[in-house]
PDB file of C-alpha atoms in Angstrom:
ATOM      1  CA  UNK A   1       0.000   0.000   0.000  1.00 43.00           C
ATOM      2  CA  UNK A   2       1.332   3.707  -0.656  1.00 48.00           C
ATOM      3  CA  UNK A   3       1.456   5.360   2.656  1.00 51.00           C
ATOM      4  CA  UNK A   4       1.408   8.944   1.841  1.00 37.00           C
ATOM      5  CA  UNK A   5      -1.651   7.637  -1.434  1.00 41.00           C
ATOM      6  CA  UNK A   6      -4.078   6.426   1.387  1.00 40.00           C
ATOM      7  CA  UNK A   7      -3.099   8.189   4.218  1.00 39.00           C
ATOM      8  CA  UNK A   8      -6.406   8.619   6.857  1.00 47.00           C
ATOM      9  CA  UNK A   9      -4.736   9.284  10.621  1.00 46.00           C
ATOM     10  CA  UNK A  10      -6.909   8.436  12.841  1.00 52.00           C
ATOM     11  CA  UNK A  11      -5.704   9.030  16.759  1.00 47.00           C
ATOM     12  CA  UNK A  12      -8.358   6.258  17.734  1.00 48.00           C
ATOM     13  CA  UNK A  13      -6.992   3.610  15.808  1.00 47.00           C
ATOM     14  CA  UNK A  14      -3.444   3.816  17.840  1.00 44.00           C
ATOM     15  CA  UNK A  15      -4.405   4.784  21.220  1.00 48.00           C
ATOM     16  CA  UNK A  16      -7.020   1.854  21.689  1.00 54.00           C
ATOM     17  CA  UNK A  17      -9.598   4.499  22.268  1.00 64.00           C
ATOM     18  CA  UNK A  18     -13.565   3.497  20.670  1.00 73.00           C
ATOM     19  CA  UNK A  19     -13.733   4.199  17.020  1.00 84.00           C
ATOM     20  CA  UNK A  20     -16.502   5.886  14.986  1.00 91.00           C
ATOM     21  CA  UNK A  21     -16.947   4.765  11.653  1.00 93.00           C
ATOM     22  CA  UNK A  22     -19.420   5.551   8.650  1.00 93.00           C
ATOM     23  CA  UNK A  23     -20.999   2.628   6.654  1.00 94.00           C
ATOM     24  CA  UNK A  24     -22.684   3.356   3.246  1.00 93.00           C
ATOM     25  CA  UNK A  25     -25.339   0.635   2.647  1.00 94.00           C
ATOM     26  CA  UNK A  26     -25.707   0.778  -1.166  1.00 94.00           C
ATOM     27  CA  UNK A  27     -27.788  -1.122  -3.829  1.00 94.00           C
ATOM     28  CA  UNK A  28     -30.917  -0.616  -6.202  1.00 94.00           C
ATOM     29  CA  UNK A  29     -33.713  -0.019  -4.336  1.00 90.00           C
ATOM     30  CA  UNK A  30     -36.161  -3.140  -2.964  1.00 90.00           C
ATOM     31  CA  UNK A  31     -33.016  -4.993  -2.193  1.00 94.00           C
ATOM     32  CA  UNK A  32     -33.481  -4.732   1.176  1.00 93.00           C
ATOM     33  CA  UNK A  33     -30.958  -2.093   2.537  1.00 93.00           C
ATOM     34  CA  UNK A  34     -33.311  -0.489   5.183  1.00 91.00           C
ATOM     35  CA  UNK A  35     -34.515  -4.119   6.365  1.00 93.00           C
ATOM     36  CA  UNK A  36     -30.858  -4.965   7.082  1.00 96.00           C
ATOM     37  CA  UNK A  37     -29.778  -1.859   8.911  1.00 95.00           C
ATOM     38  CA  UNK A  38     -33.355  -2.291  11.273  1.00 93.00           C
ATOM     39  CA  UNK A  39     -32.361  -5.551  11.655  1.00 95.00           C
ATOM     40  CA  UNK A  40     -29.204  -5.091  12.452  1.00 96.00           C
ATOM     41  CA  UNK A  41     -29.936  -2.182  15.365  1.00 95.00           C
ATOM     42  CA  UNK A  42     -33.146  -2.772  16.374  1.00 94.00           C
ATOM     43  CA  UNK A  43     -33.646  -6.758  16.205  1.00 95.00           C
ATOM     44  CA  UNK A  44     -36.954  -5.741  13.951  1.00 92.00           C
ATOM     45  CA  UNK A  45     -38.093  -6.786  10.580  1.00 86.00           C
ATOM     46  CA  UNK A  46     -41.128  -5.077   8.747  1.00 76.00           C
ATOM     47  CA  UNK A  47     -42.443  -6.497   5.414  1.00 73.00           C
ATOM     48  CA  UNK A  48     -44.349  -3.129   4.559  1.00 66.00           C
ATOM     49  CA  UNK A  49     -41.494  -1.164   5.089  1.00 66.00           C
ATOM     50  CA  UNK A  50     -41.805   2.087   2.461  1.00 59.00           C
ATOM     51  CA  UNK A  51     -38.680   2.472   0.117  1.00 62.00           C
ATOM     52  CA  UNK A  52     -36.247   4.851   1.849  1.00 60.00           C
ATOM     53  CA  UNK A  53     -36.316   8.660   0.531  1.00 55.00           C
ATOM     54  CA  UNK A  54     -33.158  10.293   0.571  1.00 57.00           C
ATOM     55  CA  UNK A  55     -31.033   8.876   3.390  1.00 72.00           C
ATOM     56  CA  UNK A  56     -31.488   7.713   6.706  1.00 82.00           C
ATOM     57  CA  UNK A  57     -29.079   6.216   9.599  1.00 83.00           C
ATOM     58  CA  UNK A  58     -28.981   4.412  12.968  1.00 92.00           C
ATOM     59  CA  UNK A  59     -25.884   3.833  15.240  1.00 93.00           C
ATOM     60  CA  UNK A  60     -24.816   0.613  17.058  1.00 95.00           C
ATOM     61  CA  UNK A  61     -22.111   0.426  19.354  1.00 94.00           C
ATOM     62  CA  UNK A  62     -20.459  -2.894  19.731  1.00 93.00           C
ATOM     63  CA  UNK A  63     -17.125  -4.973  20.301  1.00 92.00           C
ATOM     64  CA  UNK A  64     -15.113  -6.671  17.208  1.00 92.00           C
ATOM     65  CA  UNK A  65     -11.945  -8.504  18.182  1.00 90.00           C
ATOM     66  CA  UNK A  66     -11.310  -6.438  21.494  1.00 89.00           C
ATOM     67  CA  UNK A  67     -11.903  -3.188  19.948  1.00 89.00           C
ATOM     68  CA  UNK A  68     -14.821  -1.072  20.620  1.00 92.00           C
ATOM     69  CA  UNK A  69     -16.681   0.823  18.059  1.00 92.00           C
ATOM     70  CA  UNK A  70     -19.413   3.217  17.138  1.00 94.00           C
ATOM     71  CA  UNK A  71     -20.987   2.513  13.601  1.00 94.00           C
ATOM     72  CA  UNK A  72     -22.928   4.811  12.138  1.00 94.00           C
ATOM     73  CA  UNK A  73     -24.949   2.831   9.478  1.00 94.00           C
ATOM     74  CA  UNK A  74     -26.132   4.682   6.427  1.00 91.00           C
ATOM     75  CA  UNK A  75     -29.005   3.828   4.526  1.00 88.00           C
ATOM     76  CA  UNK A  76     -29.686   5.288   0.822  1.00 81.00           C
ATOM     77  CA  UNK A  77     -32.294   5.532  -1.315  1.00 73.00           C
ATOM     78  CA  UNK A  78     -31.767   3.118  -4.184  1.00 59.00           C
ATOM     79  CA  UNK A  79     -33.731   4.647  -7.529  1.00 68.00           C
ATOM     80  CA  UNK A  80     -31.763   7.217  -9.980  1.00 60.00           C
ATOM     81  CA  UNK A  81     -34.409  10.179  -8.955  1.00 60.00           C
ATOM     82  CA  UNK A  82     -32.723  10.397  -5.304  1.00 64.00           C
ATOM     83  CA  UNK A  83     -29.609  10.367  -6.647  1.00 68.00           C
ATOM     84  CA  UNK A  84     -28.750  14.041  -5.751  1.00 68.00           C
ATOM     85  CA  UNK A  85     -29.896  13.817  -2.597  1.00 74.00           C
ATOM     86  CA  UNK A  86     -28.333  10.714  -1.374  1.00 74.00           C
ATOM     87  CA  UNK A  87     -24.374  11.328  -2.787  1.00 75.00           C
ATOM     88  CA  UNK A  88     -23.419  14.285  -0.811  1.00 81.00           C
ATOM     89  CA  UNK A  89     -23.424  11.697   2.328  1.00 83.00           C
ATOM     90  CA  UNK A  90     -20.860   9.204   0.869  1.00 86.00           C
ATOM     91  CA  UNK A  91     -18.220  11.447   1.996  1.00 87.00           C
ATOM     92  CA  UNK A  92     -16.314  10.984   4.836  1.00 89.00           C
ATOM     93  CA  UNK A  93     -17.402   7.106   4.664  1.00 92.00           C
ATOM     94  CA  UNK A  94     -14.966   4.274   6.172  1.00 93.00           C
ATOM     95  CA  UNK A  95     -16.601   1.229   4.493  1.00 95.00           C
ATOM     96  CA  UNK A  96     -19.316   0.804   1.877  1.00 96.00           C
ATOM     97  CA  UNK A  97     -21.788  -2.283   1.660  1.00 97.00           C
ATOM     98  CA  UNK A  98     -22.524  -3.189  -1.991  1.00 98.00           C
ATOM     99  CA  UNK A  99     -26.196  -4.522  -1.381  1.00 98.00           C
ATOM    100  CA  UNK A 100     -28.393  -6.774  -4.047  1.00 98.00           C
ATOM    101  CA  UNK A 101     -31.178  -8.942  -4.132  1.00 97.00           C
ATOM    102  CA  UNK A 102     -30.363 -12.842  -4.900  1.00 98.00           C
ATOM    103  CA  UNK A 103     -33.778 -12.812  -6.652  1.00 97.00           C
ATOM    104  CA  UNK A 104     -33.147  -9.335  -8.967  1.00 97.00           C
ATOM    105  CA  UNK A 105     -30.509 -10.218 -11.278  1.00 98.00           C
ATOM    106  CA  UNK A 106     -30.489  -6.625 -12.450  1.00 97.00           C
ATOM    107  CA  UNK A 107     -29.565  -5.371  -8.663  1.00 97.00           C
ATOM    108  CA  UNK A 108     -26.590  -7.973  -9.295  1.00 98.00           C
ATOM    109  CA  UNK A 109     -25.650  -6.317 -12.650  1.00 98.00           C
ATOM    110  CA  UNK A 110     -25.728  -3.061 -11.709  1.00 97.00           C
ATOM    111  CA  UNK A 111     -23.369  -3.193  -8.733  1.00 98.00           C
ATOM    112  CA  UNK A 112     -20.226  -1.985 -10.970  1.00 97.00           C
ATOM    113  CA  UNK A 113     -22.264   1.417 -11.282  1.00 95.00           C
ATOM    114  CA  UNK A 114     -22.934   1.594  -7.396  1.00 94.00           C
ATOM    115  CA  UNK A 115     -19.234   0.753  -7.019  1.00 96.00           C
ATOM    116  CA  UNK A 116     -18.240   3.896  -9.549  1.00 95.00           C
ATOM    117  CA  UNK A 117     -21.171   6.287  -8.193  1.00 92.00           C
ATOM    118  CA  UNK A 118     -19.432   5.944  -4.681  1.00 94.00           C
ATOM    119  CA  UNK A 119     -15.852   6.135  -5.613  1.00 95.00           C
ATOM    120  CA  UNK A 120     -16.367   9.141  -7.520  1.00 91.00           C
ATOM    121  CA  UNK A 121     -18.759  11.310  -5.126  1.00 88.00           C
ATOM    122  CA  UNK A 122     -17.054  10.023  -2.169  1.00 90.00           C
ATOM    123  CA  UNK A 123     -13.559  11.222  -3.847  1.00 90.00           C
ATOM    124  CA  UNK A 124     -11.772   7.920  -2.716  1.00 91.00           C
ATOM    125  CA  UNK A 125      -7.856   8.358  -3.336  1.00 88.00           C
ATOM    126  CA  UNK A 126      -7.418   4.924  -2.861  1.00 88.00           C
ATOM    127  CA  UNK A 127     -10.214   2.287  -4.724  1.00 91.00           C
ATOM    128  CA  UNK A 128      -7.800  -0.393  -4.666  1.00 89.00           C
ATOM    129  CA  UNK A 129      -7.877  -0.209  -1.383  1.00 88.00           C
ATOM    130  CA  UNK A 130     -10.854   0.809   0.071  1.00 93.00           C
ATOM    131  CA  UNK A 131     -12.982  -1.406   2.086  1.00 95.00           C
ATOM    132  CA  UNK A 132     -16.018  -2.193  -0.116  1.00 97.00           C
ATOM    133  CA  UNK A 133     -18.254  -5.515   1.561  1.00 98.00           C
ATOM    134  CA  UNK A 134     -20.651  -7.324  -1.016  1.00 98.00           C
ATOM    135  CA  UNK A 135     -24.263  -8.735   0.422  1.00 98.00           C
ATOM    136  CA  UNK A 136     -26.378 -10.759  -1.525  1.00 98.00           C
ATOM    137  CA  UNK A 137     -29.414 -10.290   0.162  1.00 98.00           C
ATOM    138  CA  UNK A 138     -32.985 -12.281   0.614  1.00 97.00           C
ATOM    139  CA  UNK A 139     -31.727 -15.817   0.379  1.00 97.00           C
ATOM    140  CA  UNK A 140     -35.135 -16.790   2.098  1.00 96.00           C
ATOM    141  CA  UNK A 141     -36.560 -16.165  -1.378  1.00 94.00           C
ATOM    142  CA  UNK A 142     -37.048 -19.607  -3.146  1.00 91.00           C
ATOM    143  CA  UNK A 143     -36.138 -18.524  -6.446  1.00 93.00           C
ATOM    144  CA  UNK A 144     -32.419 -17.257  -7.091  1.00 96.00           C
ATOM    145  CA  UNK A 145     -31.508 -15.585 -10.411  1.00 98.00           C
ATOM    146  CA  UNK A 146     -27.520 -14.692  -9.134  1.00 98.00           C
ATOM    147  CA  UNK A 147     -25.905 -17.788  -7.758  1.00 97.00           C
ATOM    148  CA  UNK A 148     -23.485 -18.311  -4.988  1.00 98.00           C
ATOM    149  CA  UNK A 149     -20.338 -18.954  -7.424  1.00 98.00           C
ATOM    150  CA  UNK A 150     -21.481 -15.739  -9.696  1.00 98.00           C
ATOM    151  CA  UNK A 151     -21.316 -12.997  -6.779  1.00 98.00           C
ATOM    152  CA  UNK A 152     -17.908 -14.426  -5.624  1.00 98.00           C
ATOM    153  CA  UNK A 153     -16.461 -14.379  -9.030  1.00 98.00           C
ATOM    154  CA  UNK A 154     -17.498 -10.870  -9.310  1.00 98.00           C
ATOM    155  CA  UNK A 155     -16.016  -9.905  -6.044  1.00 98.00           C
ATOM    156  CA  UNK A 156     -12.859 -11.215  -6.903  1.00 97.00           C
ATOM    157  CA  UNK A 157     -12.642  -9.585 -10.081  1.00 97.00           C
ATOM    158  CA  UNK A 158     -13.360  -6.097  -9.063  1.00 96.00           C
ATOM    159  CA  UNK A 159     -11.489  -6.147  -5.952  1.00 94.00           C
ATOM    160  CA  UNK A 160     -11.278  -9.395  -4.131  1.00 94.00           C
ATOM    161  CA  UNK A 161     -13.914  -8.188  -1.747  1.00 97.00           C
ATOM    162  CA  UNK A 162     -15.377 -10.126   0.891  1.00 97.00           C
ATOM    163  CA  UNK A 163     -19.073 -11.292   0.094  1.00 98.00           C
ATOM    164  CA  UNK A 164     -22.004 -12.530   1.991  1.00 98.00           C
ATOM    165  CA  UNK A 165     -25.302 -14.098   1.652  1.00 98.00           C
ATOM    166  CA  UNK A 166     -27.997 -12.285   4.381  1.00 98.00           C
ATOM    167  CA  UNK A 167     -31.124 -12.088   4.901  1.00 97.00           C
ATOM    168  CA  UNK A 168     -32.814  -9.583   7.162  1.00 95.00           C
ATOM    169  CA  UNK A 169     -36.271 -11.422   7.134  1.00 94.00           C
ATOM    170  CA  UNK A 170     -34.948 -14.691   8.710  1.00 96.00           C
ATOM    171  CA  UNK A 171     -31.577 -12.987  10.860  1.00 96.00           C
ATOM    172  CA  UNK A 172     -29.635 -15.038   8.629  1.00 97.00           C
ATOM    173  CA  UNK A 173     -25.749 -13.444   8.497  1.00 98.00           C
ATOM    174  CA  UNK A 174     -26.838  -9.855   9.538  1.00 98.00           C
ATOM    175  CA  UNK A 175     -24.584  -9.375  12.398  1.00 97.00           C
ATOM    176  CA  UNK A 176     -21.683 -11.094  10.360  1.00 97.00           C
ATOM    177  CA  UNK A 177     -21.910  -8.766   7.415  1.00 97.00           C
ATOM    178  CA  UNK A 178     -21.669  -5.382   9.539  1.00 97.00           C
ATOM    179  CA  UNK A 179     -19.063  -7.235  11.779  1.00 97.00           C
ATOM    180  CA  UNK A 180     -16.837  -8.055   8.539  1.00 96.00           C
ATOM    181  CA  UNK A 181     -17.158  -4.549   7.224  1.00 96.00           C
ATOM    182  CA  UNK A 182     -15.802  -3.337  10.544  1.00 96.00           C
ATOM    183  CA  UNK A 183     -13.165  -5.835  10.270  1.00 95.00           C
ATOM    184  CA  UNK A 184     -12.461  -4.569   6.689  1.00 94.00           C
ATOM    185  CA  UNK A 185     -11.984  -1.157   8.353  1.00 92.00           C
ATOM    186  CA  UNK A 186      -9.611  -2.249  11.113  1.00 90.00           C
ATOM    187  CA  UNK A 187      -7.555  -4.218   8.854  1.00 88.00           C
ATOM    188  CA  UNK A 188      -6.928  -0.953   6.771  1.00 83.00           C
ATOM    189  CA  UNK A 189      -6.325   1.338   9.636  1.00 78.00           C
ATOM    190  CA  UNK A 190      -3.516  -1.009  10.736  1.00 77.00           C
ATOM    191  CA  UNK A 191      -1.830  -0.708   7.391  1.00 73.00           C
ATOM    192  CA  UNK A 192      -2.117   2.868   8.026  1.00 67.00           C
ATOM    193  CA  UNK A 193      -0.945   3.032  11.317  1.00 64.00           C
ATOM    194  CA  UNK A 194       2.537   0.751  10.132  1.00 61.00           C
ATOM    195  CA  UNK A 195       3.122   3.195   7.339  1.00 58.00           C
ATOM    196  CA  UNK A 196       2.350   6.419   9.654  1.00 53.00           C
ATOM    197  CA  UNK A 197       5.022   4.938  12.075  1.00 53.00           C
ATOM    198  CA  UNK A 198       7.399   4.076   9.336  1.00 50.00           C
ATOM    199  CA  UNK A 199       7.757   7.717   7.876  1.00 46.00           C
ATOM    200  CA  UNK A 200       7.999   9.282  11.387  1.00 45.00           C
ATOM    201  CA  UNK A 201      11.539  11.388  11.236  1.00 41.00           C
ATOM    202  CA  UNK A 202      13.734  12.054  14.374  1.00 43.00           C
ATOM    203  CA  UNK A 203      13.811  15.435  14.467  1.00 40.00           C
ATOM    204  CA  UNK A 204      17.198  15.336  16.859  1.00 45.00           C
ATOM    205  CA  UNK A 205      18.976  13.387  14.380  1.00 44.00           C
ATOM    206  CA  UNK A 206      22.065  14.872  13.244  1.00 39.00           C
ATOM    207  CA  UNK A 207      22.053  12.975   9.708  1.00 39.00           C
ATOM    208  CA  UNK A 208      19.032  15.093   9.113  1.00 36.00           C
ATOM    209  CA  UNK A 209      21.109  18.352   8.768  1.00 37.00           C
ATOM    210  CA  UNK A 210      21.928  18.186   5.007  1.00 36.00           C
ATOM    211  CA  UNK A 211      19.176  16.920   3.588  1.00 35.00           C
ATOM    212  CA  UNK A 212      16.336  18.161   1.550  1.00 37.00           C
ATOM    213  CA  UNK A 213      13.969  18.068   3.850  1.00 34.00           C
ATOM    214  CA  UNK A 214      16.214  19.526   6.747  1.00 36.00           C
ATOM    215  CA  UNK A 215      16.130  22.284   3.907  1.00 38.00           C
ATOM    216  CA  UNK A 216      12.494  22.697   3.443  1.00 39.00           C
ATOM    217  CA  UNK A 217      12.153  22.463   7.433  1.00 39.00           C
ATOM    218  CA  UNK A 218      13.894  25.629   7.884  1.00 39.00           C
ATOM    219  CA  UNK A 219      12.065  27.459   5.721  1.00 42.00           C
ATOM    220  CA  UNK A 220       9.010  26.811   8.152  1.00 44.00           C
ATOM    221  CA  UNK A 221       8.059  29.275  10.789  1.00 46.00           C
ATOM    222  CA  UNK A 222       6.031  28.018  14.418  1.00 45.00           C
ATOM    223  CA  UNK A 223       3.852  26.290  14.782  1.00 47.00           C
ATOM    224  CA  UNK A 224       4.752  24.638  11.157  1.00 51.00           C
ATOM    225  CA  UNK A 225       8.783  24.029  11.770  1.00 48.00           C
ATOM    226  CA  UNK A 226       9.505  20.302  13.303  1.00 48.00           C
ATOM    227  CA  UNK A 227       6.686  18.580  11.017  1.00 51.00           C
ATOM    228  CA  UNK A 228       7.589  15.733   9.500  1.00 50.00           C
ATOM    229  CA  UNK A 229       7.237  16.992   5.823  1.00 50.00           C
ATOM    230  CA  UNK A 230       5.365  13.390   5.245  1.00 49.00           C
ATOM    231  CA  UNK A 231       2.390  15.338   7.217  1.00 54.00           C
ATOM    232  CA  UNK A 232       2.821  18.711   5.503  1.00 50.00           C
ATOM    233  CA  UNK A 233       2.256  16.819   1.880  1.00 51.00           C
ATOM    234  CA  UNK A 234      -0.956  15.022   3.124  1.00 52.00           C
ATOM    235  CA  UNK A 235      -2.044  17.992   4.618  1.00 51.00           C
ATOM    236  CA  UNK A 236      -1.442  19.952   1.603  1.00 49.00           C
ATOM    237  CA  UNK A 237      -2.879  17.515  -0.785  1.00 51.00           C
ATOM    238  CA  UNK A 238      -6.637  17.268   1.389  1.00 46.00           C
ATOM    239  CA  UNK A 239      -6.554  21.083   2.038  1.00 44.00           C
ATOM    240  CA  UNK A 240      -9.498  21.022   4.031  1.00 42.00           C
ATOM    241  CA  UNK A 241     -11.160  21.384   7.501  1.00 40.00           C
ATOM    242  CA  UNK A 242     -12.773  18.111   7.286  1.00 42.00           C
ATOM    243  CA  UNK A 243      -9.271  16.616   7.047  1.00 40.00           C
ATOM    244  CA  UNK A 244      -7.149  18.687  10.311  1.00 40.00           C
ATOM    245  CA  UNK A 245      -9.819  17.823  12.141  1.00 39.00           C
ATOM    246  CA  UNK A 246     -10.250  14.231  11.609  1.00 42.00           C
ATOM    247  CA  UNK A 247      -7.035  14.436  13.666  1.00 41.00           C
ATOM    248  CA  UNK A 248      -9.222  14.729  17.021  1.00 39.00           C
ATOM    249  CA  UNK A 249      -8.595  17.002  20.275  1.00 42.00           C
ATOM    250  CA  UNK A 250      -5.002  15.134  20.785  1.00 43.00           C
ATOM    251  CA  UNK A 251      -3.675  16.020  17.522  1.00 45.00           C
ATOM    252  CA  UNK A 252      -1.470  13.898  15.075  1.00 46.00           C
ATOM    253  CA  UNK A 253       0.580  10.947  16.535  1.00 40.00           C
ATOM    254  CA  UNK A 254       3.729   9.747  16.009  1.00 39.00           C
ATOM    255  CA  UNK A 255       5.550   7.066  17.327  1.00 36.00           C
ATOM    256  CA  UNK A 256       6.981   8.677  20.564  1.00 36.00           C
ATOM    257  CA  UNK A 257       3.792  10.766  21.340  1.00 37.00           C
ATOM    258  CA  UNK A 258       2.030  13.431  20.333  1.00 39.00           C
ATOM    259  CA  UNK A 259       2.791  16.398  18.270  1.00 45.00           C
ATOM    260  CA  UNK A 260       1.933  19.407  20.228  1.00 44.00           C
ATOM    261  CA  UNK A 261       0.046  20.791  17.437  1.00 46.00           C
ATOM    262  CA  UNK A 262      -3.444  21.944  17.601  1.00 47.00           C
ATOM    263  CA  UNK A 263      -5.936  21.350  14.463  1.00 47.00           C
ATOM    264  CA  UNK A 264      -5.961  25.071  13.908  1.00 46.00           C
ATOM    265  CA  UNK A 265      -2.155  25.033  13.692  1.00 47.00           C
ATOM    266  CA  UNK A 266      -2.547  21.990  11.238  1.00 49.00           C
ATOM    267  CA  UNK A 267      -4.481  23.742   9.012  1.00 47.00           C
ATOM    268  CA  UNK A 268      -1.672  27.051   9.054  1.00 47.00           C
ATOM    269  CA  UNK A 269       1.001  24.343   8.498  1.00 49.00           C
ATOM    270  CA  UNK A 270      -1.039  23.198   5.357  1.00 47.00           C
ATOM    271  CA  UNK A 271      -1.738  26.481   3.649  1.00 46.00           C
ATOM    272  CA  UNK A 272       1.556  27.700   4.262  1.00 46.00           C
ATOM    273  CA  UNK A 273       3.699  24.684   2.604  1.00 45.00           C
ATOM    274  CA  UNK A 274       1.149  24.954  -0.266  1.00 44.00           C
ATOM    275  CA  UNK A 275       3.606  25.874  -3.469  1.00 44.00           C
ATOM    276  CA  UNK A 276       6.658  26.030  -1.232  1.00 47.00           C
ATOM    277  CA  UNK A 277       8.439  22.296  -3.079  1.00 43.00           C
ATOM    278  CA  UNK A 278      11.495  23.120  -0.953  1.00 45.00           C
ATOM    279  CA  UNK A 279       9.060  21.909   2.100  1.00 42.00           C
ATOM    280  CA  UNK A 280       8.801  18.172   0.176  1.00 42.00           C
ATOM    281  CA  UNK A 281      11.971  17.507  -0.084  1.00 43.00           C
ATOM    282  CA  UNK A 282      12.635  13.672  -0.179  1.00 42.00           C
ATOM    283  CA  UNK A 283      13.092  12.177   2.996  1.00 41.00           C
ATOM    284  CA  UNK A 284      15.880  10.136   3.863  1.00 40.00           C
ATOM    285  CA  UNK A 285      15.545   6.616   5.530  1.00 40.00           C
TER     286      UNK A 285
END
């Protein structure tokens, strides 16, 4: 994985603290979306439940693998004519559930547009790497029209994902499927936490003193000077509010503690490298 192409810090993730994450449930509508999210939270399963309008979400707080976490379950409306209304919420998701209907073959087929609706309007940097979950849903129907061996082939073809087969009528892999997507989240922020810790830079290191980046460092005023320029890149790249304060109240980590930097500061740091290359100098090590 590129480090500084996926980069997402999240000061949760390394000081064992309970995570919040954002799930997308996505799919054609009538595949059963909102039926798996009420099942899911609320143990409840309606058979007149009204297609979803625009979006809705529930939270769930629960324990996978000895971490704790806060999911914040999304549910979207399915047909083209909410379309506007539903993508401005795919931002600032950690994991999205690709959701069709073992009995709709079209729902099946038209998963590769779900896929490319939420990579674009959710901006991911990454889609190689982004935790996408597939659920073929309503296997209590009698009559299949997408088998078993189908949906896996496509899932390993577009991006080896992990796939399940749910059903939100009979309880039938619910709590699995939102469990794996967690899992799918963890497993990334791990990655991301390794390649964090592998670019941090000892600032008291003498070697430092020549070097490109020593060069660029120096041309940093407080608060921006002693940040790794690693940071300063990913900062400069996102450019946003959103981004500096994804960071939380205890600001960016690195291996030995915490940068004394506020989010404010962060965000100073980022518009001041901004068309300074002498800042990105290559790092050495």
């Amino acid at each position: 994985m590129d480090c500084l192409g996926t980069l997402s810090l999240r000061p949760a993730a390394m000081s064992g603290k309970s995570l919040l994450l954002k799930v997308i449930l996505l799919g054609d509508g009538g595949v059963g979306k909102s039926s798996l999210m009420n099942r899911y939270v609320t143990n409840k399963f309606d058979s007149q439940a009204f297609h979803t309008i625009g979006v809705e979400f529930l939270n769930r707080d629960l324990e996978v693998d000895g971490r704790f976490v806060t999911l914040q379950i999304w549910d979207t409306a399915g047909q083209e004519r909410f379309k506007s209304l539903r993508t401005p919420f795919y931002r600032g998701a950690d994991c999205c559930l690709l959701t069709f209907s073992v009995d709709d073959r079209q729902s099946f087929e038209n998963l590769s547009n779900w896929q490319k609706e939420f990579i674009y309007y959710a901006d991911v940097k990454d889609p190689e790497h982004f935790p996408f979950v597939v659920l073929g849903n309503k296997i209590d129907k009698l009559e299949r029209q997408v088998s078993t061996e189908e949906a896996r082939a496509w899932c390993m073809e577009n991006g080896n994902y992990p796939y399940l087969e749910t059903s939100a009528k009979d309880d039938t892999n619910v709590t699995v499927a939102f469990e794996e997507a967690v899992r799918q989240v963890l497993a990334v922020e791990e990655q991301l936490e390794h390649c964090m810790l592998g670019h941090t830079i000892d600032l008291n290191s003498s070697s430092k003193s020549g070097s490109s980046w020593a060069q660029g460092q120096n041309r940093l005023k407080p608060p921006c000077a002693g940040l790794p320029c690693w940071l300063l890149r990913e900062l400069s790249a996102e450019g946003s509010v959103d981004f500096v304060m994804s960071w939380g109240e205890d600001g960016p980590l690195d291996s030995k503690g915490v940068f004394p930097k506020e989010s404010n500061e962060l965000l100073l740091c980022a518009t001041d490298a901004v068309g300074d290359p002498s800042v990105f100098g290559e790092e050495e090590g």
